[in-house]
Amino acid sequence: MHTLSFKDIWSVAKKNILWIIAIPFALLLAVFVLYSYFIPKQYTSDVQLFVTVNANGAASQTYESLLMTQGLTDTYAKLIQSPKVMRNVAKETKSKEAIDTIRNKTTVNVDEKSLVYSISYKSGNPKESALVVNTIAKYASEELKALVKGTKVTTIMSGELGVAISNVSKYIIAFIIGVILSISFLIIAILLDTIVTKEEQLSEMGIDVLGDIPHVREGGKGHETTKK
């Protein structure tokens, strides 16, 4: 197989330029239509809780209390999403969704340095997302205080009307996939290209080149060379 030059690649790319450009933008358009008309918008609402444990009933935070609180971060995160909390949330909000579904829509992130627990709830309804996440915070606080003696829970930020989740990341992913598909299309087009453009290609086919016959383009401008 002859060595491909940039000129060869550009020649094939130029002939298929519309397809190469169209593929990424076609995927972007598909994602836009999909999330604009077929997939319902998702909204998320957040609550932030500051959780501490006062060791031995201390009135204020001590170094020992701080270490104890940091050691319980994983336990607290699991308690926030416990079946008991989710069951109470489903009952109070009169949700028709299963407990497992509510838990799957709930995300708990912990900053061990600040001891702040960020609870997020995703829903197709902005009002529902705020209602559910605030109810989760309410019952989670009660559960933490009941199970771990000396636990103090302070609500730093209550959940407000849900904010629509951005689809920017999906557009970026779609565009990257489109570029990869365009490159793949170009490679396939190059491999399937059967037009002879170099003398060495004829030699590889076992054809001897006896000479060149210039071909004058229409209008008398420029010429192409035909091998014989």
Tab-separated table of N, CA, C and O in Angstrom, residues 9-133:
chain	number	residue	atom	x	y	z
A	9	ILE	N	-4.976	12.789	1.860
A	9	ILE	CA	-6.018	12.855	2.889
A	9	ILE	C	-6.933	14.044	2.643
A	9	ILE	O	-8.160	13.934	2.741
A	10	TRP	N	-6.339	15.193	2.334
A	10	TRP	CA	-7.126	16.399	2.078
A	10	TRP	C	-8.023	16.234	0.866
A	10	TRP	O	-9.155	16.712	0.850
A	11	SER	N	-7.530	15.511	-0.144
A	11	SER	CA	-8.322	15.282	-1.355
A	11	SER	C	-9.594	14.494	-1.044
A	11	SER	O	-10.685	14.834	-1.507
A	12	VAL	N	-9.439	13.440	-0.227
A	12	VAL	CA	-10.608	12.631	0.154
A	12	VAL	C	-11.525	13.424	1.084
A	12	VAL	O	-12.752	13.378	0.957
A	13	ALA	N	-10.918	14.158	2.032
A	13	ALA	CA	-11.710	14.949	2.986
A	13	ALA	C	-12.520	16.014	2.263
A	13	ALA	O	-13.670	16.282	2.609
A	14	LYS	N	-11.916	16.628	1.251
A	14	LYS	CA	-12.597	17.691	0.505
A	14	LYS	C	-13.822	17.161	-0.219
A	14	LYS	O	-14.850	17.832	-0.303
A	15	LYS	N	-13.724	15.922	-0.717
A	15	LYS	CA	-14.857	15.324	-1.436
A	15	LYS	C	-15.999	14.944	-0.483
A	15	LYS	O	-17.147	14.847	-0.890
A	16	ASN	N	-15.644	14.724	0.783
A	16	ASN	CA	-16.659	14.296	1.763
A	16	ASN	C	-16.855	15.328	2.865
A	16	ASN	O	-17.339	14.999	3.943
A	17	ILE	N	-16.479	16.575	2.572
A	17	ILE	CA	-16.502	17.615	3.595
A	17	ILE	C	-17.883	17.835	4.206
A	17	ILE	O	-18.020	18.082	5.419
A	18	LEU	N	-18.924	17.720	3.400
A	18	LEU	CA	-20.281	17.936	3.916
A	18	LEU	C	-20.646	16.890	4.959
A	18	LEU	O	-21.234	17.206	5.998
A	19	TRP	N	-20.311	15.622	4.685
A	19	TRP	CA	-20.599	14.551	5.644
A	19	TRP	C	-19.775	14.729	6.917
A	19	TRP	O	-20.293	14.543	8.025
A	20	ILE	N	-18.520	15.070	6.761
A	20	ILE	CA	-17.627	15.224	7.916
A	20	ILE	C	-18.132	16.325	8.850
A	20	ILE	O	-18.091	16.197	10.074
A	21	ILE	N	-18.621	17.421	8.274
A	21	ILE	CA	-19.143	18.535	9.078
A	21	ILE	C	-20.523	18.210	9.628
A	21	ILE	O	-20.869	18.553	10.768
A	22	ALA	N	-21.321	17.507	8.819
A	22	ALA	CA	-22.721	17.254	9.185
A	22	ALA	C	-22.874	16.289	10.353
A	22	ALA	O	-23.787	16.439	11.172
A	23	ILE	N	-21.987	15.294	10.456
A	23	ILE	CA	-22.151	14.254	11.482
A	23	ILE	C	-22.170	14.828	12.906
A	23	ILE	O	-23.101	14.550	13.675
A	24	PRO	N	-21.175	15.657	13.331
A	24	PRO	CA	-21.234	16.207	14.700
A	24	PRO	C	-22.468	17.071	14.945
A	24	PRO	O	-23.097	16.978	16.005
A	25	PHE	N	-22.826	17.893	13.950
A	25	PHE	CA	-23.970	18.778	14.136
A	25	PHE	C	-25.287	18.008	14.103
A	25	PHE	O	-26.267	18.407	14.740
A	26	ALA	N	-25.310	16.895	13.383
A	26	ALA	CA	-26.505	16.042	13.376
A	26	ALA	C	-26.730	15.434	14.757
A	26	ALA	O	-27.872	15.360	15.237
A	27	LEU	N	-25.639	15.026	15.406
A	27	LEU	CA	-25.764	14.478	16.761
A	27	LEU	C	-26.194	15.551	17.755
A	27	LEU	O	-27.014	15.292	18.644
A	28	LEU	N	-25.655	16.759	17.612
A	28	LEU	CA	-26.075	17.867	18.481
A	28	LEU	C	-27.559	18.153	18.312
A	28	LEU	O	-28.277	18.381	19.290
A	29	LEU	N	-28.015	18.150	17.067
A	29	LEU	CA	-29.433	18.395	16.786
A	29	LEU	C	-30.293	17.285	17.384
A	29	LEU	O	-31.367	17.555	17.945
A	30	ALA	N	-29.823	16.041	17.286
A	30	ALA	CA	-30.577	14.902	17.828
A	30	ALA	C	-30.725	15.027	19.347
A	30	ALA	O	-31.807	14.789	19.893
A	31	VAL	N	-29.627	15.430	20.020
A	31	VAL	CA	-29.676	15.605	21.482
A	31	VAL	C	-30.627	16.746	21.843
A	31	VAL	O	-31.410	16.638	22.797
A	32	PHE	N	-30.579	17.835	21.080
A	32	PHE	CA	-31.460	18.984	21.337
A	32	PHE	C	-32.931	18.585	21.216
A	32	PHE	O	-33.748	18.899	22.093
A	33	VAL	N	-33.261	17.891	20.142
A	33	VAL	CA	-34.651	17.463	19.919
A	33	VAL	C	-35.079	16.483	21.003
A	33	VAL	O	-36.204	16.560	21.534
A	34	LEU	N	-34.179	15.556	21.351
A	34	LEU	CA	-34.493	14.531	22.345
A	34	LEU	C	-34.839	15.145	23.695
A	34	LEU	O	-35.855	14.798	24.312
A	35	TYR	N	-34.006	16.096	24.148
A	35	TYR	CA	-34.211	16.675	25.475
A	35	TYR	C	-35.197	17.841	25.479
A	35	TYR	O	-35.630	18.265	26.549
A	36	SER	N	-35.548	18.334	24.297
A	36	SER	CA	-36.518	19.434	24.218
A	36	SER	C	-37.949	18.937	24.075
A	36	SER	O	-38.887	19.571	24.562
A	37	TYR	N	-38.122	17.790	23.419
A	37	TYR	CA	-39.473	17.342	23.093
A	37	TYR	C	-39.836	15.956	23.613
A	37	TYR	O	-41.024	15.632	23.708
A	38	PHE	N	-38.867	15.131	23.963
A	38	PHE	CA	-39.184	13.760	24.335
A	38	PHE	C	-38.819	13.408	25.778
A	38	PHE	O	-39.558	12.689	26.435
A	39	ILE	N	-37.696	13.903	26.266
A	39	ILE	CA	-37.287	13.606	27.637
A	39	ILE	C	-37.653	14.780	28.546
A	39	ILE	O	-37.208	15.905	28.312
A	40	PRO	N	-38.470	14.540	29.577
A	40	PRO	CA	-38.891	15.634	30.473
A	40	PRO	C	-37.701	16.273	31.184
A	40	PRO	O	-36.707	15.605	31.484
A	41	LYS	N	-37.819	17.568	31.442
A	41	LYS	CA	-36.757	18.271	32.170
A	41	LYS	C	-36.669	17.752	33.596
A	41	LYS	O	-37.668	17.378	34.202
A	42	GLN	N	-35.449	17.746	34.116
A	42	GLN	CA	-35.226	17.330	35.499
A	42	GLN	C	-34.778	18.537	36.322
A	42	GLN	O	-34.016	19.378	35.847
A	43	TYR	N	-35.293	18.618	37.547
A	43	TYR	CA	-34.971	19.731	38.436
A	43	TYR	C	-34.325	19.194	39.711
A	43	TYR	O	-34.645	18.092	40.164
A	44	THR	N	-33.427	19.963	40.268
A	44	THR	CA	-32.764	19.539	41.500
A	44	THR	C	-32.837	20.640	42.550
A	44	THR	O	-32.738	21.828	42.232
A	45	SER	N	-33.040	20.210	43.788
A	45	SER	CA	-33.092	21.149	44.909
A	45	SER	C	-32.131	20.646	45.981
A	45	SER	O	-31.949	19.436	46.148
A	46	ASP	N	-31.494	21.566	46.700
A	46	ASP	CA	-30.445	21.197	47.655
A	46	ASP	C	-30.725	21.720	49.061
A	46	ASP	O	-31.301	22.797	49.238
A	47	VAL	N	-30.275	20.921	50.026
A	47	VAL	CA	-30.313	21.296	51.437
A	47	VAL	C	-28.914	21.067	52.001
A	47	VAL	O	-28.244	20.099	51.626
A	48	GLN	N	-28.475	21.958	52.900
A	48	GLN	CA	-27.182	21.774	53.545
A	48	GLN	C	-27.362	21.689	55.055
A	48	GLN	O	-28.012	22.544	55.662
A	49	LEU	N	-26.798	20.631	55.640
A	49	LEU	CA	-26.884	20.415	57.078
A	49	LEU	C	-25.486	20.444	57.695
A	49	LEU	O	-24.542	19.865	57.138
A	50	PHE	N	-25.369	21.111	58.821
A	50	PHE	CA	-24.115	21.120	59.570
A	50	PHE	C	-24.298	20.178	60.754
A	50	PHE	O	-25.140	20.423	61.625
A	51	VAL	N	-23.530	19.089	60.772
A	51	VAL	CA	-23.715	18.043	61.773
A	51	VAL	C	-22.481	17.945	62.663
A	51	VAL	O	-21.350	17.834	62.170
A	52	THR	N	-22.702	17.972	63.965
A	52	THR	CA	-21.607	17.831	64.933
A	52	THR	C	-22.021	16.898	66.057
A	52	THR	O	-23.214	16.665	66.285
A	53	VAL	N	-21.017	16.357	66.739
A	53	VAL	CA	-21.259	15.504	67.914
A	53	VAL	C	-20.497	16.101	69.088
A	53	VAL	O	-19.281	16.312	69.010
A	54	ASN	N	-21.203	16.385	70.166
A	54	ASN	CA	-20.566	16.926	71.366
A	54	ASN	C	-20.212	15.775	72.297
A	54	ASN	O	-21.093	15.141	72.894
A	55	ALA	N	-18.932	15.459	72.361
A	55	ALA	CA	-18.475	14.329	73.184
A	55	ALA	C	-18.688	14.608	74.664
A	55	ALA	O	-18.415	15.698	75.146
A	56	ASN	N	-19.163	13.581	75.359
A	56	ASN	CA	-19.348	13.660	76.828
A	56	ASN	C	-20.219	14.835	77.249
A	56	ASN	O	-20.028	15.402	78.320
A	57	GLY	N	-21.146	15.223	76.360
A	57	GLY	CA	-22.077	16.278	76.720
A	57	GLY	C	-21.477	17.657	76.787
A	57	GLY	O	-22.021	18.545	77.457
A	58	ALA	N	-20.324	17.868	76.133
A	58	ALA	CA	-19.680	19.188	76.164
A	58	ALA	C	-20.572	20.232	75.535
A	58	ALA	O	-21.281	19.970	74.577
A	59	ALA	N	-20.541	21.429	76.095
A	59	ALA	CA	-21.413	22.497	75.604
A	59	ALA	C	-20.944	23.028	74.266
A	59	ALA	O	-21.729	23.551	73.478
A	60	SER	N	-19.648	22.941	73.984
A	60	SER	CA	-19.097	23.450	72.723
A	60	SER	C	-18.236	22.378	72.075
A	60	SER	O	-17.902	21.362	72.692
A	61	GLN	N	-17.855	22.639	70.847
A	61	GLN	CA	-17.036	21.697	70.092
A	61	GLN	C	-15.627	21.612	70.658
A	61	GLN	O	-14.973	22.623	70.901
A	62	THR	N	-15.163	20.384	70.916
A	62	THR	CA	-13.798	20.146	71.352
A	62	THR	C	-13.075	19.368	70.267
A	62	THR	O	-13.681	18.893	69.307
A	63	TYR	N	-11.768	19.229	70.415
A	63	TYR	CA	-10.985	18.479	69.432
A	63	TYR	C	-11.469	17.034	69.376
A	63	TYR	O	-11.577	16.437	68.307
A	64	GLU	N	-11.790	16.481	70.546
A	64	GLU	CA	-12.289	15.106	70.614
A	64	GLU	C	-13.630	14.990	69.875
A	64	GLU	O	-13.870	14.024	69.141
A	65	SER	N	-14.483	15.996	70.045
A	65	SER	CA	-15.790	15.995	69.380
A	65	SER	C	-15.625	16.079	67.866
A	65	SER	O	-16.341	15.423	67.102
A	66	LEU	N	-14.668	16.896	67.436
A	66	LEU	CA	-14.413	17.068	66.013
A	66	LEU	C	-13.965	15.758	65.379
A	66	LEU	O	-14.445	15.366	64.308
A	67	LEU	N	-13.048	15.048	66.048
A	67	LEU	CA	-12.570	13.763	65.536
A	67	LEU	C	-13.699	12.736	65.483
A	67	LEU	O	-13.803	11.952	64.535
A	68	MET	N	-14.553	12.760	66.502
A	68	MET	CA	-15.668	11.830	66.550
A	68	MET	C	-16.648	12.102	65.405
A	68	MET	O	-17.138	11.180	64.751
A	69	THR	N	-16.912	13.385	65.147
A	69	THR	CA	-17.828	13.758	64.071
A	69	THR	C	-17.284	13.340	62.713
A	69	THR	O	-18.001	12.797	61.874
A	70	GLN	N	-15.975	13.574	62.494
A	70	GLN	CA	-15.355	13.197	61.229
A	70	GLN	C	-15.373	11.683	61.030
A	70	GLN	O	-15.505	11.197	59.908
A	71	GLY	N	-15.257	10.954	62.122
A	71	GLY	CA	-15.271	9.495	62.029
A	71	GLY	C	-16.640	8.922	61.732
A	71	GLY	O	-16.762	7.754	61.354
A	72	LEU	N	-17.670	9.729	61.919
A	72	LEU	CA	-19.040	9.254	61.710
A	72	LEU	C	-19.652	9.736	60.382
A	72	LEU	O	-20.843	9.534	60.153
A	73	THR	N	-18.853	10.379	59.529
A	73	THR	CA	-19.407	10.963	58.297
A	73	THR	C	-20.079	9.912	57.406
A	73	THR	O	-21.171	10.128	56.889
A	74	ASP	N	-19.414	8.764	57.214
A	74	ASP	CA	-20.006	7.707	56.371
A	74	ASP	C	-21.287	7.160	56.986
A	74	ASP	O	-22.260	6.882	56.284
A	75	THR	N	-21.266	7.005	58.318
A	75	THR	CA	-22.461	6.501	59.025
A	75	THR	C	-23.626	7.465	58.868
A	75	THR	O	-24.753	7.054	58.572
A	76	TYR	N	-23.349	8.760	59.039
A	76	TYR	CA	-24.398	9.765	58.899
A	76	TYR	C	-24.964	9.780	57.467
A	76	TYR	O	-26.172	9.901	57.264
A	77	ALA	N	-24.068	9.678	56.483
A	77	ALA	CA	-24.510	9.717	55.081
A	77	ALA	C	-25.459	8.560	54.781
A	77	ALA	O	-26.456	8.729	54.058
A	78	LYS	N	-25.152	7.377	55.353
A	78	LYS	CA	-26.021	6.213	55.134
A	78	LYS	C	-27.345	6.356	55.881
A	78	LYS	O	-28.402	5.950	55.382
A	79	LEU	N	-27.291	6.950	57.058
A	79	LEU	CA	-28.522	7.145	57.842
A	79	LEU	C	-29.473	8.115	57.139
A	79	LEU	O	-30.697	7.956	57.209
A	80	ILE	N	-28.906	9.123	56.485
A	80	ILE	CA	-29.740	10.108	55.782
A	80	ILE	C	-30.569	9.427	54.692
A	80	ILE	O	-31.711	9.813	54.438
A	81	GLN	N	-30.005	8.388	54.062
A	81	GLN	CA	-30.706	7.675	52.994
A	81	GLN	C	-31.258	6.327	53.466
A	81	GLN	O	-31.547	5.462	52.645
A	82	SER	N	-31.417	6.184	54.759
A	82	SER	CA	-31.908	4.918	55.303
A	82	SER	C	-33.368	4.680	54.916
A	82	SER	O	-34.125	5.625	54.662
A	83	PRO	N	-33.804	3.409	54.870
A	83	PRO	CA	-35.195	3.075	54.523
A	83	PRO	C	-36.220	3.757	55.429
A	83	PRO	O	-37.283	4.166	54.966
A	84	LYS	N	-35.868	3.904	56.712
A	84	LYS	CA	-36.798	4.534	57.652
A	84	LYS	C	-37.053	5.985	57.265
A	84	LYS	O	-38.201	6.458	57.257
A	85	VAL	N	-35.968	6.723	56.954
A	85	VAL	CA	-36.100	8.128	56.550
A	85	VAL	C	-36.890	8.217	55.248
A	85	VAL	O	-37.815	9.036	55.124
A	86	MET	N	-36.566	7.380	54.277
A	86	MET	CA	-37.251	7.420	52.983
A	86	MET	C	-38.731	7.070	53.123
A	86	MET	O	-39.589	7.630	52.437
A	87	ARG	N	-39.023	6.139	54.035
A	87	ARG	CA	-40.415	5.730	54.263
A	87	ARG	C	-41.221	6.886	54.843
A	87	ARG	O	-42.359	7.153	54.409
A	88	ASN	N	-40.649	7.591	55.793
A	88	ASN	CA	-41.326	8.753	56.398
A	88	ASN	C	-41.513	9.874	55.373
A	88	ASN	O	-42.538	10.560	55.368
A	89	VAL	N	-40.511	10.051	54.515
A	89	VAL	CA	-40.593	11.081	53.479
A	89	VAL	C	-41.717	10.762	52.501
A	89	VAL	O	-42.521	11.631	52.145
A	90	ALA	N	-41.782	9.510	52.066
A	90	ALA	CA	-42.833	9.094	51.118
A	90	ALA	C	-44.219	9.269	51.723
A	90	ALA	O	-45.162	9.690	51.042
A	91	LYS	N	-44.338	8.979	53.022
A	91	LYS	CA	-45.629	9.096	53.709
A	91	LYS	C	-46.052	10.549	53.837
A	91	LYS	O	-47.212	10.902	53.561
A	92	GLU	N	-45.135	11.418	54.276
A	92	GLU	CA	-45.494	12.829	54.494
A	92	GLU	C	-45.757	13.568	53.183
A	92	GLU	O	-46.660	14.402	53.113
A	93	THR	N	-44.956	13.289	52.161
A	93	THR	CA	-45.130	13.990	50.882
A	93	THR	C	-46.199	13.345	50.008
A	93	THR	O	-46.511	13.855	48.934
A	94	LYS	N	-46.721	12.198	50.489
A	94	LYS	CA	-47.741	11.441	49.749
A	94	LYS	C	-47.252	11.081	48.341
A	94	LYS	O	-47.995	11.151	47.364
A	95	SER	N	-45.989	10.720	48.294
A	95	SER	CA	-45.373	10.362	47.019
A	95	SER	C	-45.863	8.991	46.552
A	95	SER	O	-46.029	8.067	47.350
A	96	LYS	N	-46.103	8.873	45.267
A	96	LYS	CA	-46.534	7.608	44.680
A	96	LYS	C	-45.349	6.748	44.251
A	96	LYS	O	-45.522	5.618	43.798
A	97	GLU	N	-44.151	7.301	44.403
A	97	GLU	CA	-42.957	6.569	43.999
A	97	GLU	C	-42.493	5.613	45.085
A	97	GLU	O	-42.732	5.831	46.272
A	98	ALA	N	-41.819	4.546	44.665
A	98	ALA	CA	-41.311	3.562	45.616
A	98	ALA	C	-40.177	4.165	46.436
A	98	ALA	O	-39.521	5.127	46.016
A	99	ILE	N	-39.954	3.581	47.612
A	99	ILE	CA	-38.904	4.074	48.507
A	99	ILE	C	-37.538	4.019	47.829
A	99	ILE	O	-36.725	4.944	47.947
A	100	ASP	N	-37.286	2.930	47.104
A	100	ASP	CA	-35.998	2.786	46.410
A	100	ASP	C	-35.815	3.873	45.349
A	100	ASP	O	-34.703	4.349	45.126
A	101	THR	N	-36.908	4.245	44.697
A	101	THR	CA	-36.833	5.291	43.676
A	101	THR	C	-36.482	6.635	44.299
A	101	THR	O	-35.657	7.385	43.762
A	102	ILE	N	-37.094	6.939	45.433
A	102	ILE	CA	-36.797	8.187	46.141
A	102	ILE	C	-35.329	8.209	46.567
A	102	ILE	O	-34.643	9.221	46.425
A	103	ARG	N	-34.857	7.062	47.083
A	103	ARG	CA	-33.460	6.988	47.516
A	103	ARG	C	-32.503	7.163	46.333
A	103	ARG	O	-31.474	7.838	46.445
A	104	ASN	N	-32.831	6.562	45.196
A	104	ASN	CA	-31.978	6.680	44.009
A	104	ASN	C	-31.919	8.107	43.466
A	104	ASN	O	-30.945	8.502	42.830
A	105	LYS	N	-32.978	8.872	43.713
A	105	LYS	CA	-33.014	10.262	43.250
A	105	LYS	C	-32.351	11.216	44.241
A	105	LYS	O	-32.222	12.403	43.974
A	106	THR	N	-31.955	10.660	45.375
A	106	THR	CA	-31.335	11.464	46.432
A	106	THR	C	-29.820	11.288	46.403
A	106	THR	O	-29.319	10.166	46.318
A	107	THR	N	-29.107	12.392	46.482
A	107	THR	CA	-27.645	12.361	46.503
A	107	THR	C	-27.153	13.063	47.761
A	107	THR	O	-27.618	14.152	48.094
A	108	VAL	N	-26.220	12.405	48.462
A	108	VAL	CA	-25.647	12.989	49.682
A	108	VAL	C	-24.142	13.139	49.496
A	108	VAL	O	-23.441	12.165	49.234
A	109	ASN	N	-23.665	14.362	49.615
A	109	ASN	CA	-22.224	14.647	49.534
A	109	ASN	C	-21.757	15.231	50.857
A	109	ASN	O	-22.439	16.085	51.438
A	110	VAL	N	-20.593	14.762	51.307
A	110	VAL	CA	-20.085	15.194	52.604
A	110	VAL	C	-18.733	15.883	52.451
A	110	VAL	O	-17.845	15.365	51.782
A	111	ASP	N	-18.616	17.036	53.063
A	111	ASP	CA	-17.319	17.720	53.136
A	111	ASP	C	-16.781	17.479	54.542
A	111	ASP	O	-17.232	18.100	55.508
A	112	GLU	N	-15.831	16.552	54.661
A	112	GLU	CA	-15.337	16.160	55.985
A	112	GLU	C	-14.639	17.300	56.722
A	112	GLU	O	-14.588	17.321	57.947
A	113	LYS	N	-14.094	18.245	55.969
A	113	LYS	CA	-13.387	19.356	56.614
A	113	LYS	C	-14.355	20.338	57.256
A	113	LYS	O	-14.107	20.865	58.344
A	114	SER	N	-15.465	20.606	56.562
A	114	SER	CA	-16.430	21.583	57.088
A	114	SER	C	-17.579	20.921	57.828
A	114	SER	O	-18.379	21.600	58.472
A	115	LEU	N	-17.674	19.573	57.712
A	115	LEU	CA	-18.754	18.807	58.355
A	115	LEU	C	-20.136	19.202	57.833
A	115	LEU	O	-21.135	19.107	58.547
A	116	VAL	N	-20.168	19.639	56.573
A	116	VAL	CA	-21.426	20.026	55.946
A	116	VAL	C	-21.900	18.903	55.022
A	116	VAL	O	-21.135	18.404	54.200
A	117	TYR	N	-23.165	18.532	55.182
A	117	TYR	CA	-23.781	17.491	54.362
A	117	TYR	C	-24.707	18.159	53.356
A	117	TYR	O	-25.651	18.862	53.745
A	118	SER	N	-24.428	17.944	52.082
A	118	SER	CA	-25.267	18.516	51.029
A	118	SER	C	-26.195	17.412	50.493
A	118	SER	O	-25.723	16.392	49.990
A	119	ILE	N	-27.491	17.638	50.630
A	119	ILE	CA	-28.480	16.657	50.178
A	119	ILE	C	-29.194	17.226	48.956
A	119	ILE	O	-29.711	18.345	49.003
A	120	SER	N	-29.208	16.470	47.876
A	120	SER	CA	-29.878	16.901	46.638
A	120	SER	C	-30.949	15.898	46.257
A	120	SER	O	-30.786	14.692	46.452
A	121	TYR	N	-32.031	16.434	45.703
A	121	TYR	CA	-33.094	15.547	45.214
A	121	TYR	C	-33.482	15.972	43.807
A	121	TYR	O	-33.691	17.159	43.538
A	122	LYS	N	-33.570	14.983	42.923
A	122	LYS	CA	-33.874	15.241	41.515
A	122	LYS	C	-35.295	14.800	41.205
A	122	LYS	O	-35.703	13.706	41.569
A	123	SER	N	-36.028	15.682	40.508
A	123	SER	CA	-37.425	15.384	40.173
A	123	SER	C	-37.823	16.112	38.896
A	123	SER	O	-37.175	17.078	38.493
A	124	GLY	N	-38.898	15.627	38.294
A	124	GLY	CA	-39.407	16.278	37.096
A	124	GLY	C	-40.265	17.486	37.415
A	124	GLY	O	-40.706	18.207	36.509
A	125	ASN	N	-40.501	17.728	38.709
A	125	ASN	CA	-41.318	18.854	39.156
A	125	ASN	C	-40.487	19.718	40.113
A	125	ASN	O	-40.022	19.224	41.147
A	126	PRO	N	-40.284	21.007	39.819
A	126	PRO	CA	-39.448	21.860	40.677
A	126	PRO	C	-39.988	22.004	42.103
A	126	PRO	O	-39.209	22.067	43.056
A	127	LYS	N	-41.305	22.055	42.259
A	127	LYS	CA	-41.898	22.175	43.587
A	127	LYS	C	-41.710	20.880	44.373
A	127	LYS	O	-41.431	20.901	45.577
A	128	GLU	N	-41.870	19.763	43.693
A	128	GLU	CA	-41.714	18.464	44.354
A	128	GLU	C	-40.279	18.262	44.836
A	128	GLU	O	-40.054	17.747	45.935
A	129	SER	N	-39.309	18.683	44.028
A	129	SER	CA	-37.904	18.504	44.418
A	129	SER	C	-37.602	19.259	45.706
A	129	SER	O	-36.892	18.751	46.584
A	130	ALA	N	-38.160	20.476	45.856
A	130	ALA	CA	-37.946	21.262	47.075
A	130	ALA	C	-38.659	20.636	48.265
A	130	ALA	O	-38.093	20.543	49.364
A	131	LEU	N	-39.897	20.183	48.044
A	131	LEU	CA	-40.678	19.580	49.125
A	131	LEU	C	-40.007	18.317	49.652
A	131	LEU	O	-39.850	18.143	50.870
A	132	VAL	N	-39.586	17.452	48.743
A	132	VAL	CA	-39.001	16.170	49.145
A	132	VAL	C	-37.661	16.370	49.857
A	132	VAL	O	-37.403	15.762	50.901
A	133	VAL	N	-36.802	17.239	49.319
A	133	VAL	CA	-35.472	17.403	49.925
A	133	VAL	C	-35.574	18.031	51.316
A	133	VAL	O	-34.808	17.688	52.226
